Amino acid sequence: MDPIEVFKALSNEARLQILDWLKDPKAHFGPQGGVDLIEVGVCVSQITSKLNMTQSTTSQYLSVLQRAGLVHATRLGKWTYYRRDEEAIKEVASYIQHDL
């Protein structure tokens, strides 16, 4: 974990919102053609729609979260799905609790 990358990723309201939604994707997103929201993740198009932003902005935000290690991306065909990396998020919490 690179704390600087993590804190940069968390310094944006929309990226924080994405992480919050991905914490409980079934509560925040609809079904997506048989792809499991928990196991595989949420499609970029659903996140884009919920953010009410362009797909390029959403993709950029998700890329920042991925570089920080906070989300996993899974590509199925032409679609990319994102889910939280709960272990990495626990590591961040531990870092804040014990090292800061």
XYZ file of C-alpha atoms in Angstrom:
100
model
C 0.000 0.000 0.000
C 1.225 3.447 -0.954
C -0.382 5.803 1.592
C 0.096 8.847 -0.647
C -1.779 7.189 -3.543
C -4.521 6.044 -1.184
C -5.005 9.477 0.360
C -4.981 11.121 -3.079
C -7.681 8.673 -4.181
C -9.750 9.405 -1.081
C -9.444 13.181 -1.487
C -12.306 13.411 -3.983
C -15.980 13.394 -3.031
C -17.075 11.390 -6.094
C -14.434 8.699 -5.502
C -15.512 8.428 -1.869
C -19.109 8.107 -3.079
C -18.126 5.303 -5.459
C -16.438 3.396 -2.625
C -19.515 3.884 -0.468
C -21.853 2.578 -3.177
C -19.583 -0.406 -3.860
C -19.686 -1.320 -0.174
C -23.295 -2.480 -0.704
C -23.801 -2.667 -4.469
C -27.176 -4.426 -4.310
C -28.595 -1.462 -2.384
C -27.302 1.084 -4.898
C -27.332 -0.570 -8.332
C -29.800 -2.592 -10.354
C -29.361 -6.028 -11.927
C -26.871 -6.192 -14.795
C -27.628 -9.023 -17.169
C -26.775 -11.968 -14.963
C -23.441 -10.587 -13.734
C -23.242 -10.817 -9.934
C -22.794 -7.398 -8.325
C -20.942 -8.850 -5.321
C -18.686 -11.446 -6.952
C -17.830 -9.655 -10.203
C -18.627 -6.010 -9.490
C -20.602 -3.120 -10.893
C -20.418 -2.093 -14.537
C -18.835 1.273 -15.301
C -22.026 2.334 -17.090
C -24.094 1.928 -13.912
C -21.575 3.914 -11.873
C -21.467 6.598 -14.589
C -25.237 6.895 -14.575
C -25.421 7.157 -10.796
C -22.651 9.782 -10.671
C -24.344 11.742 -13.464
C -20.944 12.351 -15.050
C -19.328 11.414 -18.343
C -17.982 7.916 -18.801
C -14.460 9.265 -19.270
C -14.592 11.082 -15.905
C -16.001 8.007 -14.189
C -13.330 5.806 -15.772
C -10.638 8.216 -14.633
C -11.974 8.151 -11.051
C -12.107 4.353 -11.087
C -8.572 4.209 -12.469
C -7.332 6.352 -9.566
C -9.082 4.040 -7.089
C -7.594 1.008 -8.832
C -4.034 2.424 -8.824
C -4.438 3.068 -5.095
C -5.436 -0.590 -4.686
C -8.897 0.172 -3.335
C -10.896 -1.526 -6.106
C -10.524 -4.529 -8.415
C -11.462 -4.410 -12.086
C -12.803 -7.405 -14.004
C -13.159 -7.292 -17.764
C -15.914 -9.438 -19.333
C -16.194 -8.949 -23.071
C -16.392 -5.230 -23.742
C -17.526 -4.355 -20.198
C -15.464 -3.606 -17.108
C -16.821 -4.252 -13.620
C -15.495 -2.841 -10.355
C -15.689 -4.049 -6.776
C -14.020 -2.926 -3.576
C -10.852 -4.577 -2.296
C -11.955 -5.085 1.291
C -8.546 -6.366 2.431
C -6.824 -3.252 1.101
C -9.388 -1.032 2.807
C -8.785 -2.871 6.093
C -5.061 -2.299 5.586
C -5.676 1.437 5.151
C -7.761 1.518 8.327
C -5.030 -0.322 10.205
C -2.410 2.075 8.857
C -4.426 5.061 10.078
C -5.066 3.476 13.454
C -1.541 2.253 14.175
C 0.912 4.242 12.062
C -0.471 7.774 11.994
